[in-house]
PDB file of C-alpha atoms in Angstrom:
ATOM      1  CA  MET A   1     -12.128   0.189  13.805  1.00 35.00           C
ATOM      2  CA  SER A   2     -14.053  -0.397  10.646  1.00 41.00           C
ATOM      3  CA  GLU A   3     -14.200   3.089   9.295  1.00 56.00           C
ATOM      4  CA  ARG A   4     -11.139   4.745   7.624  1.00 71.00           C
ATOM      5  CA  ASP A   5     -10.654   8.123   6.174  1.00 74.00           C
ATOM      6  CA  ILE A   6      -9.967   7.769   2.426  1.00 79.00           C
ATOM      7  CA  SER A   7     -11.136  11.193   1.293  1.00 81.00           C
ATOM      8  CA  SER A   8      -8.554  13.600   2.823  1.00 90.00           C
ATOM      9  CA  PRO A   9      -5.574  14.614   0.684  1.00 94.00           C
ATOM     10  CA  GLY A  10      -2.809  12.139   1.069  1.00 96.00           C
ATOM     11  CA  ALA A  11      -4.912   9.312   2.566  1.00 96.00           C
ATOM     12  CA  PRO A  12      -4.259   5.819   1.228  1.00 97.00           C
ATOM     13  CA  CYS A  13      -7.450   5.106  -0.699  1.00 96.00           C
ATOM     14  CA  TRP A  14      -6.614   2.120  -2.929  1.00 97.00           C
ATOM     15  CA  ILE A  15      -4.339  -0.849  -3.495  1.00 97.00           C
ATOM     16  CA  ASP A  16      -3.858  -3.120  -6.440  1.00 96.00           C
ATOM     17  CA  LEU A  17      -1.794  -6.190  -7.162  1.00 97.00           C
ATOM     18  CA  PHE A  18       0.569  -6.456 -10.086  1.00 96.00           C
ATOM     19  CA  THR A  19       0.674 -10.226 -10.644  1.00 97.00           C
ATOM     20  CA  SER A  20       2.073 -12.612 -13.305  1.00 96.00           C
ATOM     21  CA  ASP A  21      -0.791 -14.923 -12.732  1.00 97.00           C
ATOM     22  CA  PRO A  22      -4.023 -13.238 -11.797  1.00 96.00           C
ATOM     23  CA  ALA A  23      -6.061 -16.452 -11.508  1.00 96.00           C
ATOM     24  CA  LYS A  24      -3.551 -17.913  -9.149  1.00 97.00           C
ATOM     25  CA  SER A  25      -3.345 -14.743  -7.049  1.00 98.00           C
ATOM     26  CA  GLN A  26      -7.101 -14.398  -6.866  1.00 97.00           C
ATOM     27  CA  ALA A  27      -7.336 -17.984  -5.649  1.00 97.00           C
ATOM     28  CA  PHE A  28      -4.716 -17.430  -3.010  1.00 98.00           C
ATOM     29  CA  TYR A  29      -6.248 -14.324  -1.576  1.00 98.00           C
ATOM     30  CA  GLY A  30      -9.696 -15.839  -1.943  1.00 98.00           C
ATOM     31  CA  GLN A  31      -8.799 -18.689   0.293  1.00 98.00           C
ATOM     32  CA  LEU A  32      -6.634 -16.655   2.676  1.00 98.00           C
ATOM     33  CA  PHE A  33      -8.877 -13.616   3.198  1.00 98.00           C
ATOM     34  CA  GLY A  34     -12.245 -14.630   1.769  1.00 97.00           C
ATOM     35  CA  TRP A  35     -12.032 -12.249  -1.218  1.00 98.00           C
ATOM     36  CA  THR A  36     -14.080 -12.513  -4.318  1.00 97.00           C
ATOM     37  CA  ALA A  37     -13.009 -11.358  -7.845  1.00 95.00           C
ATOM     38  CA  ASP A  38     -15.168  -9.534 -10.384  1.00 93.00           C
ATOM     39  CA  ALA A  39     -14.967 -10.454 -14.063  1.00 90.00           C
ATOM     40  CA  PRO A  40     -11.944  -8.822 -15.678  1.00 88.00           C
ATOM     41  CA  ASN A  41     -12.796  -5.471 -17.208  1.00 89.00           C
ATOM     42  CA  GLU A  42     -11.493  -5.653 -20.772  1.00 87.00           C
ATOM     43  CA  GLU A  43     -12.090  -1.844 -21.236  1.00 87.00           C
ATOM     44  CA  PHE A  44      -9.252  -1.324 -18.701  1.00 86.00           C
ATOM     45  CA  GLY A  45      -6.816  -4.067 -19.798  1.00 86.00           C
ATOM     46  CA  GLY A  46      -8.504  -6.926 -17.924  1.00 90.00           C
ATOM     47  CA  TYR A  47      -8.287  -5.114 -14.550  1.00 95.00           C
ATOM     48  CA  THR A  48     -10.219  -6.963 -11.833  1.00 96.00           C
ATOM     49  CA  ASN A  49     -11.746  -5.537  -8.681  1.00 96.00           C
ATOM     50  CA  LEU A  50     -11.443  -7.585  -5.471  1.00 97.00           C
ATOM     51  CA  SER A  51     -13.994  -7.549  -2.703  1.00 97.00           C
ATOM     52  CA  LYS A  52     -14.532  -8.727   0.817  1.00 96.00           C
ATOM     53  CA  ASP A  53     -18.131  -9.300   2.022  1.00 94.00           C
ATOM     54  CA  GLY A  54     -19.346  -7.338  -1.033  1.00 94.00           C
ATOM     55  CA  LYS A  55     -17.086  -4.325  -0.356  1.00 95.00           C
ATOM     56  CA  LEU A  56     -14.054  -3.347  -2.456  1.00 96.00           C
ATOM     57  CA  VAL A  57     -10.653  -4.076  -0.961  1.00 96.00           C
ATOM     58  CA  GLY A  58      -8.402  -3.648  -4.053  1.00 97.00           C
ATOM     59  CA  GLY A  59      -7.666  -4.479  -7.551  1.00 97.00           C
ATOM     60  CA  CYS A  60      -5.650  -6.904  -9.654  1.00 97.00           C
ATOM     61  CA  MET A  61      -3.874  -6.486 -12.963  1.00 95.00           C
ATOM     62  CA  LYS A  62      -1.578  -8.672 -15.159  1.00 95.00           C
ATOM     63  CA  ASN A  63       2.120  -8.293 -14.950  1.00 93.00           C
ATOM     64  CA  ASP A  64       3.235  -9.220 -18.524  1.00 88.00           C
ATOM     65  CA  GLY A  65       6.896  -8.803 -17.611  1.00 80.00           C
ATOM     66  CA  GLN A  66       7.492  -5.957 -20.090  1.00 83.00           C
ATOM     67  CA  SER A  67       8.053  -3.358 -17.349  1.00 81.00           C
ATOM     68  CA  GLY A  68      10.743  -5.495 -15.648  1.00 81.00           C
ATOM     69  CA  GLN A  69       8.961  -5.015 -12.294  1.00 87.00           C
ATOM     70  CA  PRO A  70       8.419  -7.948  -9.967  1.00 92.00           C
ATOM     71  CA  ASP A  71       4.899  -8.951  -8.738  1.00 95.00           C
ATOM     72  CA  GLY A  72       3.819  -6.721  -5.867  1.00 96.00           C
ATOM     73  CA  TRP A  73       1.218  -4.480  -4.216  1.00 97.00           C
ATOM     74  CA  ASN A  74       0.754  -0.887  -5.229  1.00 97.00           C
ATOM     75  CA  ILE A  75      -0.602   1.871  -2.950  1.00 98.00           C
ATOM     76  CA  TYR A  76      -2.498   5.024  -4.147  1.00 98.00           C
ATOM     77  CA  LEU A  77      -2.891   8.208  -2.178  1.00 98.00           C
ATOM     78  CA  VAL A  78      -5.819  10.467  -2.756  1.00 97.00           C
ATOM     79  CA  THR A  79      -5.458  13.937  -4.258  1.00 97.00           C
ATOM     80  CA  PRO A  80      -8.126  16.551  -5.176  1.00 96.00           C
ATOM     81  CA  ASP A  81      -5.921  17.862  -8.057  1.00 97.00           C
ATOM     82  CA  ILE A  82      -3.729  15.231  -9.630  1.00 97.00           C
ATOM     83  CA  GLN A  83      -2.051  17.542 -12.080  1.00 98.00           C
ATOM     84  CA  ALA A  84      -1.042  19.969  -9.370  1.00 98.00           C
ATOM     85  CA  THR A  85       0.187  16.981  -7.238  1.00 98.00           C
ATOM     86  CA  THR A  86       2.207  15.641 -10.264  1.00 98.00           C
ATOM     87  CA  ASP A  87       3.821  19.037 -10.828  1.00 98.00           C
ATOM     88  CA  THR A  88       4.607  19.395  -7.144  1.00 98.00           C
ATOM     89  CA  ALA A  89       6.014  15.849  -7.009  1.00 98.00           C
ATOM     90  CA  ALA A  90       8.355  16.487  -9.894  1.00 97.00           C
ATOM     91  CA  ALA A  91       9.529  19.831  -8.347  1.00 97.00           C
ATOM     92  CA  ASN A  92      10.297  17.844  -5.146  1.00 96.00           C
ATOM     93  CA  GLY A  93      12.536  15.201  -6.710  1.00 93.00           C
ATOM     94  CA  ALA A  94      10.049  12.573  -7.948  1.00 96.00           C
ATOM     95  CA  GLN A  95      10.227  10.776 -11.249  1.00 96.00           C
ATOM     96  CA  VAL A  96       6.896  10.790 -12.973  1.00 97.00           C
ATOM     97  CA  VAL A  97       6.513   7.156 -14.122  1.00 95.00           C
ATOM     98  CA  VAL A  98       2.865   7.494 -15.344  1.00 96.00           C
ATOM     99  CA  PRO A  99       1.620  11.076 -15.878  1.00 97.00           C
ATOM    100  CA  PRO A 100      -2.047  11.805 -15.073  1.00 98.00           C
ATOM    101  CA  MET A 101      -4.187   9.315 -16.952  1.00 96.00           C
ATOM    102  CA  PRO A 102      -7.982   9.244 -16.854  1.00 96.00           C
ATOM    103  CA  VAL A 103      -9.507   5.893 -16.109  1.00 95.00           C
ATOM    104  CA  GLY A 104     -12.925   6.377 -17.698  1.00 92.00           C
ATOM    105  CA  ASP A 105     -15.380   8.035 -15.281  1.00 95.00           C
ATOM    106  CA  LEU A 106     -13.778   6.305 -12.338  1.00 95.00           C
ATOM    107  CA  GLY A 107     -11.009   8.884 -11.669  1.00 96.00           C
ATOM    108  CA  THR A 108      -7.557   9.848 -12.783  1.00 98.00           C
ATOM    109  CA  MET A 109      -4.224   8.109 -11.802  1.00 97.00           C
ATOM    110  CA  ALA A 110      -0.646   8.872 -11.853  1.00 98.00           C
ATOM    111  CA  VAL A 111       2.502   6.974 -10.587  1.00 97.00           C
ATOM    112  CA  PHE A 112       5.735   8.496  -9.226  1.00 97.00           C
ATOM    113  CA  THR A 113       8.973   7.322  -7.634  1.00 96.00           C
ATOM    114  CA  ASP A 114       9.685   9.344  -4.485  1.00 96.00           C
ATOM    115  CA  PRO A 115      13.131  10.753  -3.625  1.00 94.00           C
ATOM    116  CA  GLY A 116      14.089   7.372  -2.098  1.00 94.00           C
ATOM    117  CA  TYR A 117      13.023   5.609  -5.287  1.00 94.00           C
ATOM    118  CA  ALA A 118       9.895   3.940  -3.832  1.00 96.00           C
ATOM    119  CA  GLY A 119       6.896   3.798  -6.200  1.00 96.00           C
ATOM    120  CA  ILE A 120       3.727   5.459  -5.078  1.00 98.00           C
ATOM    121  CA  GLY A 121       0.396   6.054  -6.904  1.00 98.00           C
ATOM    122  CA  ALA A 122      -1.833   9.110  -6.803  1.00 98.00           C
ATOM    123  CA  TRP A 123      -5.627   8.884  -7.408  1.00 98.00           C
ATOM    124  CA  GLN A 124      -8.096  11.701  -8.031  1.00 97.00           C
ATOM    125  CA  PRO A 125     -11.447  10.056  -7.515  1.00 96.00           C
ATOM    126  CA  GLY A 126     -14.299  10.291  -9.924  1.00 96.00           C
ATOM    127  CA  GLU A 127     -17.028   7.615  -9.515  1.00 95.00           C
ATOM    128  CA  HIS A 128     -14.439   5.250  -7.857  1.00 94.00           C
ATOM    129  CA  LYS A 129     -13.795   6.546  -4.348  1.00 94.00           C
ATOM    130  CA  GLY A 130     -11.512   3.734  -3.122  1.00 94.00           C
ATOM    131  CA  PHE A 131     -11.733   0.658  -0.921  1.00 94.00           C
ATOM    132  CA  GLY A 132     -14.942   0.166   1.074  1.00 92.00           C
ATOM    133  CA  ILE A 133     -13.710  -1.815   4.049  1.00 90.00           C
ATOM    134  CA  ALA A 134     -10.675  -1.441   6.253  1.00 89.00           C
ATOM    135  CA  ASN A 135      -9.225  -2.401   9.651  1.00 89.00           C
ATOM    136  CA  GLN A 136     -11.303  -5.645   9.679  1.00 93.00           C
ATOM    137  CA  PRO A 137      -9.959  -9.178   9.113  1.00 95.00           C
ATOM    138  CA  GLY A 138      -9.054  -9.707   5.515  1.00 96.00           C
ATOM    139  CA  ALA A 139      -8.996  -5.901   4.708  1.00 96.00           C
ATOM    140  CA  PRO A 140      -6.221  -3.345   4.470  1.00 96.00           C
ATOM    141  CA  ALA A 141      -5.179  -1.982   7.856  1.00 95.00           C
ATOM    142  CA  TRP A 142      -1.889  -0.068   7.582  1.00 96.00           C
ATOM    143  CA  PHE A 143       0.400   1.372   4.908  1.00 97.00           C
ATOM    144  CA  GLU A 144       4.166   1.800   5.504  1.00 97.00           C
ATOM    145  CA  LEU A 145       7.174   3.080   3.503  1.00 98.00           C
ATOM    146  CA  HIS A 146      10.587   1.518   4.227  1.00 97.00           C
ATOM    147  CA  THR A 147      13.251   3.869   2.925  1.00 96.00           C
ATOM    148  CA  ARG A 148      17.009   4.713   3.227  1.00 95.00           C
ATOM    149  CA  ASP A 149      16.205   8.351   2.544  1.00 95.00           C
ATOM    150  CA  TYR A 150      14.070   9.021   5.537  1.00 96.00           C
ATOM    151  CA  GLU A 151      14.305  12.825   5.948  1.00 96.00           C
ATOM    152  CA  ALA A 152      13.886  13.419   2.225  1.00 96.00           C
ATOM    153  CA  SER A 153      10.896  11.046   2.066  1.00 97.00           C
ATOM    154  CA  VAL A 154       9.112  12.672   5.080  1.00 97.00           C
ATOM    155  CA  ARG A 155       9.573  16.087   3.421  1.00 97.00           C
ATOM    156  CA  PHE A 156       8.239  14.695   0.053  1.00 98.00           C
ATOM    157  CA  TYR A 157       4.956  13.337   1.481  1.00 98.00           C
ATOM    158  CA  ARG A 158       4.460  16.419   3.604  1.00 97.00           C
ATOM    159  CA  ASP A 159       4.971  18.812   0.737  1.00 97.00           C
ATOM    160  CA  VAL A 160       3.449  16.874  -2.039  1.00 98.00           C
ATOM    161  CA  PHE A 161       0.536  15.028  -0.444  1.00 97.00           C
ATOM    162  CA  GLU A 162      -0.167  17.549   2.387  1.00 96.00           C
ATOM    163  CA  TRP A 163       0.727  15.041   5.154  1.00 97.00           C
ATOM    164  CA  ASP A 164       0.384  16.259   8.692  1.00 96.00           C
ATOM    165  CA  THR A 165       3.422  14.397   9.965  1.00 97.00           C
ATOM    166  CA  HIS A 166       4.209  13.301  13.567  1.00 96.00           C
ATOM    167  CA  VAL A 167       7.430  11.769  14.817  1.00 96.00           C
ATOM    168  CA  VAL A 168       6.844   8.524  16.670  1.00 94.00           C
ATOM    169  CA  GLY A 169      10.538   7.530  17.190  1.00 90.00           C
ATOM    170  CA  ASP A 170      13.829   9.275  16.482  1.00 92.00           C
ATOM    171  CA  SER A 171      16.501   6.938  17.540  1.00 90.00           C
ATOM    172  CA  ASP A 172      18.976   4.842  15.481  1.00 84.00           C
ATOM    173  CA  GLU A 173      17.109   1.749  16.519  1.00 85.00           C
ATOM    174  CA  PHE A 174      13.636   3.162  15.543  1.00 91.00           C
ATOM    175  CA  ARG A 175      13.110   6.240  13.463  1.00 94.00           C
ATOM    176  CA  TYR A 176       9.427   6.537  12.327  1.00 96.00           C
ATOM    177  CA  THR A 177       6.959   9.237  11.305  1.00 97.00           C
ATOM    178  CA  THR A 178       3.241   8.887  10.828  1.00 96.00           C
ATOM    179  CA  PHE A 179       0.661  10.739   8.765  1.00 96.00           C
ATOM    180  CA  ARG A 180      -1.554  12.101  11.480  1.00 95.00           C
ATOM    181  CA  GLU A 181      -1.275  11.061  15.066  1.00 93.00           C
ATOM    182  CA  GLY A 182      -2.304   8.251  17.393  1.00 89.00           C
ATOM    183  CA  ASP A 183      -5.500   6.438  16.570  1.00 87.00           C
ATOM    184  CA  ASN A 184      -6.101   8.825  13.682  1.00 91.00           C
ATOM    185  CA  ALA A 185      -2.737   7.809  11.929  1.00 94.00           C
ATOM    186  CA  LEU A 186      -3.196   6.574   8.412  1.00 95.00           C
ATOM    187  CA  ALA A 187       0.249   5.517   7.194  1.00 97.00           C
ATOM    188  CA  GLY A 188       3.927   5.588   8.287  1.00 97.00           C
ATOM    189  CA  ILE A 189       7.475   6.136   7.085  1.00 98.00           C
ATOM    190  CA  MET A 190      10.285   3.998   8.564  1.00 96.00           C
ATOM    191  CA  ASP A 191      13.949   4.677   8.372  1.00 96.00           C
ATOM    192  CA  ALA A 192      15.106   1.313   6.988  1.00 94.00           C
ATOM    193  CA  SER A 193      18.703   2.237   6.179  1.00 91.00           C
ATOM    194  CA  GLY A 194      19.957  -0.016   9.026  1.00 87.00           C
ATOM    195  CA  PHE A 195      18.163  -3.187   7.913  1.00 86.00           C
ATOM    196  CA  LEU A 196      17.327  -3.052   4.210  1.00 86.00           C
ATOM    197  CA  PRO A 197      19.472  -5.660   2.407  1.00 84.00           C
ATOM    198  CA  GLU A 198      21.938  -4.346   0.008  1.00 84.00           C
ATOM    199  CA  GLY A 199      20.367  -3.844  -3.426  1.00 82.00           C
ATOM    200  CA  ALA A 200      16.806  -4.055  -1.930  1.00 84.00           C
ATOM    201  CA  PRO A 201      14.825  -1.008  -3.152  1.00 88.00           C
ATOM    202  CA  ALA A 202      12.812   1.237  -0.931  1.00 93.00           C
ATOM    203  CA  SER A 203       9.191   0.270  -1.063  1.00 95.00           C
ATOM    204  CA  TRP A 204       5.678   0.686   0.281  1.00 97.00           C
ATOM    205  CA  SER A 205       3.948  -2.201   2.018  1.00 96.00           C
ATOM    206  CA  VAL A 206       0.345  -2.931   2.842  1.00 97.00           C
ATOM    207  CA  TYR A 207      -0.627  -4.652   6.046  1.00 97.00           C
ATOM    208  CA  PHE A 208      -3.806  -6.725   6.081  1.00 97.00           C
ATOM    209  CA  ALA A 209      -5.725  -7.215   9.358  1.00 97.00           C
ATOM    210  CA  VAL A 210      -6.119 -10.789  10.605  1.00 97.00           C
ATOM    211  CA  GLU A 211      -7.521 -12.364  13.711  1.00 97.00           C
ATOM    212  CA  ASP A 212      -4.454 -14.650  14.310  1.00 97.00           C
ATOM    213  CA  ALA A 213      -1.195 -13.795  12.703  1.00 97.00           C
ATOM    214  CA  ASP A 214       0.392 -17.216  13.418  1.00 97.00           C
ATOM    215  CA  LYS A 215      -2.484 -19.136  12.041  1.00 97.00           C
ATOM    216  CA  THR A 216      -2.634 -16.911   8.970  1.00 98.00           C
ATOM    217  CA  LEU A 217       1.057 -17.259   8.288  1.00 97.00           C
ATOM    218  CA  ALA A 218       0.763 -21.079   8.490  1.00 97.00           C
ATOM    219  CA  GLN A 219      -2.088 -20.902   5.922  1.00 97.00           C
ATOM    220  CA  VAL A 220       0.032 -18.762   3.630  1.00 98.00           C
ATOM    221  CA  GLY A 221       2.401 -21.771   3.339  1.00 97.00           C
ATOM    222  CA  GLU A 222      -0.289 -24.172   2.774  1.00 97.00           C
ATOM    223  CA  LEU A 223      -1.578 -21.994  -0.144  1.00 98.00           C
ATOM    224  CA  GLY A 224       1.735 -21.834  -1.897  1.00 97.00           C
ATOM    225  CA  GLY A 225       3.131 -18.644  -0.375  1.00 97.00           C
ATOM    226  CA  SER A 226       6.045 -18.185   1.951  1.00 97.00           C
ATOM    227  CA  ALA A 227       6.862 -16.707   5.360  1.00 96.00           C
ATOM    228  CA  VAL A 228       9.468 -14.049   5.189  1.00 95.00           C
ATOM    229  CA  MET A 229       9.347 -12.895   8.873  1.00 94.00           C
ATOM    230  CA  ALA A 230       7.724 -14.973  11.579  1.00 96.00           C
ATOM    231  CA  ALA A 231       4.965 -13.333  13.648  1.00 95.00           C
ATOM    232  CA  GLU A 232       6.217 -11.253  16.576  1.00 95.00           C
ATOM    233  CA  ASP A 233       4.543  -9.109  19.096  1.00 94.00           C
ATOM    234  CA  THR A 234       5.156  -5.323  18.878  1.00 90.00           C
ATOM    235  CA  PRO A 235       3.520  -2.229  20.436  1.00 87.00           C
ATOM    236  CA  PHE A 236       1.485  -2.005  17.180  1.00 87.00           C
ATOM    237  CA  GLY A 237       0.056  -5.555  17.136  1.00 92.00           C
ATOM    238  CA  ARG A 238       1.397  -9.007  16.242  1.00 96.00           C
ATOM    239  CA  LEU A 239       3.140  -8.560  12.898  1.00 96.00           C
ATOM    240  CA  ALA A 240       4.344 -10.943  10.220  1.00 97.00           C
ATOM    241  CA  THR A 241       5.707 -10.672   6.605  1.00 97.00           C
ATOM    242  CA  ALA A 242       4.932 -13.075   3.807  1.00 97.00           C
ATOM    243  CA  THR A 243       4.895 -13.525   0.038  1.00 97.00           C
ATOM    244  CA  ASP A 244       1.952 -14.858  -1.858  1.00 98.00           C
ATOM    245  CA  SER A 245       1.846 -17.644  -4.384  1.00 97.00           C
ATOM    246  CA  THR A 246       3.570 -15.576  -7.133  1.00 97.00           C
ATOM    247  CA  GLY A 247       6.090 -13.916  -4.819  1.00 97.00           C
ATOM    248  CA  ALA A 248       4.394 -10.579  -4.088  1.00 97.00           C
ATOM    249  CA  LEU A 249       5.252  -9.281  -0.557  1.00 96.00           C
ATOM    250  CA  PHE A 250       2.595  -8.366   1.959  1.00 97.00           C
ATOM    251  CA  ARG A 251       2.348  -8.013   5.692  1.00 97.00           C
ATOM    252  CA  ILE A 252      -0.271  -9.070   8.228  1.00 98.00           C
ATOM    253  CA  VAL A 253      -1.186  -7.500  11.622  1.00 97.00           C
ATOM    254  CA  ALA A 254      -3.320  -8.907  14.458  1.00 96.00           C
ATOM    255  CA  GLY A 255      -4.518  -6.911  17.380  1.00 84.00           C
ATOM    256  CA  MET A 256      -3.912  -3.470  15.902  1.00 69.00           C
TER     257      MET A 256
END
């Protein structure tokens, strides 16, 4: 599929990379996925938009180290009323990290940590509606939360972002809920309490579509990144996990 709903409440609509070396990261993803980078927008702290075939796929901003956060990808869910979403999030156990903040005429953003302590962004669109390409090679394809607080997290996204949740698996081996169902699903929540390493935080991940997971993973290494989990076949496609040239984690999927 090339089309993806990014307008309904709760839909993942944007991603951006928090990186200690924007030029290095842009070169990495440019060679891996064929992305191009706009000139940094100094009005917004040097923020850079990234595109694939002329369509937006995400953004990139400098990690200056002051926050103490490692390099990584951020995911934003759309909301028609960001102040109401922020109030509801706080009432449902979230910590408001960035309160609603206008970004010129582009829209308004906020950032929370959910009840499992995973970071998640909210975006009320203005002129900037979100990414313009998805589910194609080199573009975002899936968004997934790994958390130890599965039940609380499912309730949070249902109550705060109006998710229509559907249970895909409910065993100790595989406990998983999606936002929407089947081919219309937009994101997932996995109970990761059985496999998250001690001390590893709950987190959201973005999967990028690729034509060949094994070939892409090999290229990651050639470009200065690292393989974290080798490609393996699953009912959802051939999946692999990697880090980019500055250590930011991302995932790839072929055959989704």
